[in-house]
Amino acid sequence: LVVAMNAILTAYIVARHHGHIAWDLLLRRILPAMTVGVAIGYTLFVYVPEALMKRMLGIFVLAFAAVELRRMARPAPAKRRPVSAAAFTGTSLAAGVVHGMTATGGPVLVWALNRQGLGKSAFRSTLACVWLPLNFGLIVAYAASGRLGGHNGAYVAAQIPVIAAGVLLGEWLHHRLDERTF
């Protein structure tokens, strides 16, 4: 259900702010790796027992947190350098796997994309344009497997006012936050 609701939100952002999308980065580096990752992650979601999948996600989150804690323990450089192309592709692939398994690959991709030096509008619009096709693909897969269908329509429809309020608040905040705070 969250994926369906997120598709509504990202469709709005992409339609309204498509001029800010970092198309080259999106089409050449993010979507190819994430699409492969989502296919792997969804396959794991379908075939791996839920308890094992939760452990795998937990190990991944702990490893990711350990790397970040180690980085934070070191003195901060004046400016964060972008991750290498190989690391960015690997991170995008990992984000896709996590997204296919749990529909929550955002934090992994946000970490890598944040290191690419995009402004806040390009950052937000590009992320929305990542989630829109990937979530649409998950919606199709969920519908084909019977996990999402007409029986969920009332739940999604009931959330539309909440999504609209979130969009309004998000737009208001986005235009008032400076780049550094964002």
PDB file of C-alpha atoms in Angstrom:
ATOM      1  CA  LEU A   1       0.000   0.000   0.000  1.00  0.00           C
ATOM      2  CA  VAL A   2       2.871   2.369   0.789  1.00  0.00           C
ATOM      3  CA  VAL A   3       4.282   1.784  -2.701  1.00  0.00           C
ATOM      4  CA  ALA A   4       0.951   2.705  -4.310  1.00  0.00           C
ATOM      5  CA  MET A   5       0.659   5.831  -2.178  1.00  0.00           C
ATOM      6  CA  ASN A   6       4.263   6.778  -2.905  1.00  0.00           C
ATOM      7  CA  ALA A   7       3.533   6.477  -6.634  1.00  0.00           C
ATOM      8  CA  ILE A   8       0.898   9.200  -6.260  1.00  0.00           C
ATOM      9  CA  LEU A   9       3.339  11.477  -4.435  1.00  0.00           C
ATOM     10  CA  THR A  10       6.242  10.920  -6.833  1.00  0.00           C
ATOM     11  CA  ALA A  11       3.990  11.373  -9.878  1.00  0.00           C
ATOM     12  CA  TYR A  12       3.101  14.831  -8.574  1.00  0.00           C
ATOM     13  CA  ILE A  13       6.743  15.788  -7.933  1.00  0.00           C
ATOM     14  CA  VAL A  14       7.899  14.509 -11.332  1.00  0.00           C
ATOM     15  CA  ALA A  15       5.045  16.256 -13.162  1.00  0.00           C
ATOM     16  CA  ARG A  16       5.494  19.536 -11.306  1.00  0.00           C
ATOM     17  CA  HIS A  17       9.302  19.667 -11.041  1.00  0.00           C
ATOM     18  CA  HIS A  18      10.561  17.645 -14.037  1.00  0.00           C
ATOM     19  CA  GLY A  19      12.779  20.537 -15.095  1.00  0.00           C
ATOM     20  CA  HIS A  20      15.048  19.898 -12.106  1.00  0.00           C
ATOM     21  CA  ILE A  21      15.691  16.196 -12.788  1.00  0.00           C
ATOM     22  CA  ALA A  22      19.367  15.285 -13.319  1.00  0.00           C
ATOM     23  CA  TRP A  23      18.517  13.237 -16.404  1.00  0.00           C
ATOM     24  CA  ASP A  24      22.035  12.104 -17.305  1.00  0.00           C
ATOM     25  CA  LEU A  25      22.724  10.817 -13.793  1.00  0.00           C
ATOM     26  CA  LEU A  26      19.265   9.231 -13.616  1.00  0.00           C
ATOM     27  CA  LEU A  27      19.293   7.463 -16.989  1.00  0.00           C
ATOM     28  CA  ARG A  28      22.948   6.451 -17.205  1.00  0.00           C
ATOM     29  CA  ARG A  29      23.859   5.624 -13.611  1.00  0.00           C
ATOM     30  CA  ILE A  30      20.907   5.247 -11.250  1.00  0.00           C
ATOM     31  CA  LEU A  31      18.057   3.544 -13.094  1.00  0.00           C
ATOM     32  CA  PRO A  32      20.088   0.821 -14.835  1.00  0.00           C
ATOM     33  CA  ALA A  33      21.666  -0.376 -11.572  1.00  0.00           C
ATOM     34  CA  MET A  34      18.518   0.053  -9.495  1.00  0.00           C
ATOM     35  CA  THR A  35      16.351  -1.768 -12.038  1.00  0.00           C
ATOM     36  CA  VAL A  36      18.635  -4.807 -11.869  1.00  0.00           C
ATOM     37  CA  GLY A  37      18.711  -4.496  -8.073  1.00  0.00           C
ATOM     38  CA  VAL A  38      14.906  -4.295  -7.790  1.00  0.00           C
ATOM     39  CA  ALA A  39      14.559  -7.448  -9.908  1.00  0.00           C
ATOM     40  CA  ILE A  40      17.006  -9.267  -7.604  1.00  0.00           C
ATOM     41  CA  GLY A  41      15.336  -7.884  -4.481  1.00  0.00           C
ATOM     42  CA  TYR A  42      11.829  -8.764  -5.630  1.00  0.00           C
ATOM     43  CA  THR A  43      12.969 -12.295  -6.442  1.00  0.00           C
ATOM     44  CA  LEU A  44      14.334 -12.546  -2.895  1.00  0.00           C
ATOM     45  CA  PHE A  45      11.038 -11.135  -1.579  1.00  0.00           C
ATOM     46  CA  VAL A  46       9.079 -13.853  -3.360  1.00  0.00           C
ATOM     47  CA  TYR A  47      11.325 -16.865  -2.754  1.00  0.00           C
ATOM     48  CA  VAL A  48      13.288 -16.270   0.461  1.00  0.00           C
ATOM     49  CA  PRO A  49      11.505 -16.975   3.747  1.00  0.00           C
ATOM     50  CA  GLU A  50      10.444 -13.763   5.479  1.00  0.00           C
ATOM     51  CA  ALA A  51      12.477 -14.451   8.644  1.00  0.00           C
ATOM     52  CA  LEU A  52      15.690 -14.885   6.634  1.00  0.00           C
ATOM     53  CA  MET A  53      14.929 -11.794   4.563  1.00  0.00           C
ATOM     54  CA  LYS A  54      14.505  -9.741   7.752  1.00  0.00           C
ATOM     55  CA  ARG A  55      17.874 -11.000   9.001  1.00  0.00           C
ATOM     56  CA  MET A  56      19.512 -10.147   5.673  1.00  0.00           C
ATOM     57  CA  LEU A  57      18.078  -6.644   5.804  1.00  0.00           C
ATOM     58  CA  GLY A  58      19.171  -6.284   9.433  1.00  0.00           C
ATOM     59  CA  ILE A  59      22.740  -7.317   8.593  1.00  0.00           C
ATOM     60  CA  PHE A  60      22.784  -4.884   5.678  1.00  0.00           C
ATOM     61  CA  VAL A  61      21.500  -2.021   7.864  1.00  0.00           C
ATOM     62  CA  LEU A  62      24.052  -2.806  10.596  1.00  0.00           C
ATOM     63  CA  ALA A  63      26.912  -2.942   8.079  1.00  0.00           C
ATOM     64  CA  PHE A  64      25.791   0.316   6.490  1.00  0.00           C
ATOM     65  CA  ALA A  65      25.489   1.955   9.932  1.00  0.00           C
ATOM     66  CA  ALA A  66      28.958   0.698  10.946  1.00  0.00           C
ATOM     67  CA  VAL A  67      30.503   2.242   7.834  1.00  0.00           C
ATOM     68  CA  GLU A  68      28.771   5.558   8.529  1.00  0.00           C
ATOM     69  CA  LEU A  69      29.723   5.535  12.236  1.00  0.00           C
ATOM     70  CA  ARG A  70      33.337   4.893  11.260  1.00  0.00           C
ATOM     71  CA  ARG A  71      33.189   7.780   8.799  1.00  0.00           C
ATOM     72  CA  MET A  72      31.657  10.082  11.419  1.00  0.00           C
ATOM     73  CA  ALA A  73      34.409   9.213  13.925  1.00  0.00           C
ATOM     74  CA  ARG A  74      37.051  10.631  11.602  1.00  0.00           C
ATOM     75  CA  PRO A  75      37.644  14.386  11.345  1.00  0.00           C
ATOM     76  CA  ALA A  76      35.295  15.855   8.777  1.00  0.00           C
ATOM     77  CA  PRO A  77      36.891  17.072   5.544  1.00  0.00           C
ATOM     78  CA  ALA A  78      36.076  20.597   4.431  1.00  0.00           C
ATOM     79  CA  LYS A  79      33.907  19.201   1.646  1.00  0.00           C
ATOM     80  CA  ARG A  80      32.579  15.677   1.164  1.00  0.00           C
ATOM     81  CA  ARG A  81      33.912  14.172  -2.001  1.00  0.00           C
ATOM     82  CA  PRO A  82      31.546  12.359  -4.351  1.00  0.00           C
ATOM     83  CA  VAL A  83      31.599   8.579  -4.257  1.00  0.00           C
ATOM     84  CA  SER A  84      33.423   6.985  -7.184  1.00  0.00           C
ATOM     85  CA  ALA A  85      31.428   5.883 -10.216  1.00  0.00           C
ATOM     86  CA  ALA A  86      31.910   2.231  -9.234  1.00  0.00           C
ATOM     87  CA  ALA A  87      30.816   2.869  -5.638  1.00  0.00           C
ATOM     88  CA  PHE A  88      27.812   4.869  -6.840  1.00  0.00           C
ATOM     89  CA  THR A  89      26.772   2.050  -9.179  1.00  0.00           C
ATOM     90  CA  GLY A  90      27.250  -0.523  -6.424  1.00  0.00           C
ATOM     91  CA  THR A  91      25.264   1.586  -3.995  1.00  0.00           C
ATOM     92  CA  SER A  92      22.495   2.064  -6.566  1.00  0.00           C
ATOM     93  CA  LEU A  93      22.405  -1.697  -7.141  1.00  0.00           C
ATOM     94  CA  ALA A  94      22.231  -2.303  -3.369  1.00  0.00           C
ATOM     95  CA  ALA A  95      19.482   0.312  -3.063  1.00  0.00           C
ATOM     96  CA  GLY A  96      17.560  -1.516  -5.772  1.00  0.00           C
ATOM     97  CA  VAL A  97      17.923  -4.863  -3.992  1.00  0.00           C
ATOM     98  CA  VAL A  98      16.687  -3.349  -0.726  1.00  0.00           C
ATOM     99  CA  HIS A  99      13.856  -1.605  -2.567  1.00  0.00           C
ATOM    100  CA  GLY A 100      12.783  -4.810  -4.301  1.00  0.00           C
ATOM    101  CA  MET A 101      12.815  -6.700  -0.992  1.00  0.00           C
ATOM    102  CA  THR A 102      11.203  -4.108   1.239  1.00  0.00           C
ATOM    103  CA  ALA A 103      10.193  -1.072  -0.880  1.00  0.00           C
ATOM    104  CA  THR A 104      12.543   1.018   1.300  1.00  0.00           C
ATOM    105  CA  GLY A 105      15.720   1.431  -0.731  1.00  0.00           C
ATOM    106  CA  GLY A 106      15.586   5.194  -0.352  1.00  0.00           C
ATOM    107  CA  PRO A 107      18.084   5.681   2.469  1.00  0.00           C
ATOM    108  CA  VAL A 108      20.783   3.796   0.585  1.00  0.00           C
ATOM    109  CA  LEU A 109      20.291   5.806  -2.590  1.00  0.00           C
ATOM    110  CA  VAL A 110      19.932   9.073  -0.670  1.00  0.00           C
ATOM    111  CA  TRP A 111      23.343   8.469   0.910  1.00  0.00           C
ATOM    112  CA  ALA A 112      25.048   8.078  -2.475  1.00  0.00           C
ATOM    113  CA  LEU A 113      23.060  10.756  -4.282  1.00  0.00           C
ATOM    114  CA  ASN A 114      23.782  13.232  -1.492  1.00  0.00           C
ATOM    115  CA  ARG A 115      27.476  12.881  -2.362  1.00  0.00           C
ATOM    116  CA  GLN A 116      26.898  13.912  -5.994  1.00  0.00           C
ATOM    117  CA  GLY A 117      26.622  17.631  -5.262  1.00  0.00           C
ATOM    118  CA  LEU A 118      23.084  18.173  -6.547  1.00  0.00           C
ATOM    119  CA  GLY A 119      21.077  21.154  -5.354  1.00  0.00           C
ATOM    120  CA  LYS A 120      17.971  20.459  -3.294  1.00  0.00           C
ATOM    121  CA  SER A 121      15.518  20.771  -6.204  1.00  0.00           C
ATOM    122  CA  ALA A 122      17.516  18.455  -8.463  1.00  0.00           C
ATOM    123  CA  PHE A 123      18.039  16.037  -5.573  1.00  0.00           C
ATOM    124  CA  ARG A 124      14.326  15.803  -4.761  1.00  0.00           C
ATOM    125  CA  SER A 125      13.117  15.688  -8.371  1.00  0.00           C
ATOM    126  CA  THR A 126      15.691  13.088  -9.384  1.00  0.00           C
ATOM    127  CA  LEU A 127      14.793  10.843  -6.433  1.00  0.00           C
ATOM    128  CA  ALA A 128      11.097  11.147  -7.278  1.00  0.00           C
ATOM    129  CA  CYS A 129      11.877  10.168 -10.854  1.00  0.00           C
ATOM    130  CA  VAL A 130      13.737   7.095  -9.568  1.00  0.00           C
ATOM    131  CA  TRP A 131      10.844   5.944  -7.397  1.00  0.00           C
ATOM    132  CA  LEU A 132       8.096   6.539  -9.950  1.00  0.00           C
ATOM    133  CA  PRO A 133       9.023   3.845 -12.520  1.00  0.00           C
ATOM    134  CA  LEU A 134      10.446   1.445  -9.935  1.00  0.00           C
ATOM    135  CA  ASN A 135       7.341   1.679  -7.766  1.00  0.00           C
ATOM    136  CA  PHE A 136       5.126   1.303 -10.822  1.00  0.00           C
ATOM    137  CA  GLY A 137       7.008  -1.908 -11.606  1.00  0.00           C
ATOM    138  CA  LEU A 138       6.484  -3.135  -8.036  1.00  0.00           C
ATOM    139  CA  ILE A 139       2.777  -2.258  -8.237  1.00  0.00           C
ATOM    140  CA  VAL A 140       2.462  -4.376 -11.380  1.00  0.00           C
ATOM    141  CA  ALA A 141       4.340  -7.239  -9.708  1.00  0.00           C
ATOM    142  CA  TYR A 142       2.245  -6.966  -6.529  1.00  0.00           C
ATOM    143  CA  ALA A 143      -0.975  -6.896  -8.576  1.00  0.00           C
ATOM    144  CA  ALA A 144       0.104  -9.890 -10.671  1.00  0.00           C
ATOM    145  CA  SER A 145       0.815 -11.867  -7.496  1.00  0.00           C
ATOM    146  CA  GLY A 146      -2.452 -10.848  -5.813  1.00  0.00           C
ATOM    147  CA  ARG A 147      -0.725  -8.772  -3.124  1.00  0.00           C
ATOM    148  CA  LEU A 148      -2.320  -5.563  -4.398  1.00  0.00           C
ATOM    149  CA  GLY A 149      -5.695  -5.244  -6.037  1.00  0.00           C
ATOM    150  CA  GLY A 150      -9.169  -3.816  -5.838  1.00  0.00           C
ATOM    151  CA  HIS A 151      -9.419  -4.939  -2.222  1.00  0.00           C
ATOM    152  CA  ASN A 152      -6.733  -2.320  -1.392  1.00  0.00           C
ATOM    153  CA  GLY A 153      -8.346   0.531  -3.316  1.00  0.00           C
ATOM    154  CA  ALA A 154     -10.319   1.910  -0.377  1.00  0.00           C
ATOM    155  CA  TYR A 155      -7.179   2.064   1.756  1.00  0.00           C
ATOM    156  CA  VAL A 156      -5.230   3.944  -0.900  1.00  0.00           C
ATOM    157  CA  ALA A 157      -8.153   6.297  -1.609  1.00  0.00           C
ATOM    158  CA  ALA A 158      -8.510   7.050   2.109  1.00  0.00           C
ATOM    159  CA  GLN A 159      -4.880   8.194   2.166  1.00  0.00           C
ATOM    160  CA  ILE A 160      -5.190  10.664  -0.713  1.00  0.00           C
ATOM    161  CA  PRO A 161      -6.093  13.592   1.593  1.00  0.00           C
ATOM    162  CA  VAL A 162      -3.079  12.748   3.774  1.00  0.00           C
ATOM    163  CA  ILE A 163      -0.839  12.551   0.712  1.00  0.00           C
ATOM    164  CA  ALA A 164      -2.191  15.921  -0.488  1.00  0.00           C
ATOM    165  CA  ALA A 165      -1.500  17.493   2.910  1.00  0.00           C
ATOM    166  CA  GLY A 166       2.007  16.015   2.835  1.00  0.00           C
ATOM    167  CA  VAL A 167       2.610  17.435  -0.628  1.00  0.00           C
ATOM    168  CA  LEU A 168       1.479  20.896   0.466  1.00  0.00           C
ATOM    169  CA  LEU A 169       3.644  20.791   3.591  1.00  0.00           C
ATOM    170  CA  GLY A 170       6.593  19.391   1.652  1.00  0.00           C
ATOM    171  CA  GLU A 171       6.343  22.113  -1.012  1.00  0.00           C
ATOM    172  CA  TRP A 172       6.086  24.802   1.654  1.00  0.00           C
ATOM    173  CA  LEU A 173       9.136  23.479   3.516  1.00  0.00           C
ATOM    174  CA  HIS A 174      11.154  22.873   0.358  1.00  0.00           C
ATOM    175  CA  HIS A 175      10.863  26.505  -0.699  1.00  0.00           C
ATOM    176  CA  ARG A 176      11.778  27.794   2.762  1.00  0.00           C
ATOM    177  CA  LEU A 177      14.792  25.617   3.593  1.00  0.00           C
ATOM    178  CA  ASP A 178      18.178  26.763   2.423  1.00  0.00           C
ATOM    179  CA  GLU A 179      20.490  24.330   0.626  1.00  0.00           C
ATOM    180  CA  ARG A 180      22.650  23.565   3.686  1.00  0.00           C
ATOM    181  CA  THR A 181      19.690  22.818   5.976  1.00  0.00           C
ATOM    182  CA  PHE A 182      18.060  20.682   3.292  1.00  0.00           C
TER     183      PHE A 182
END
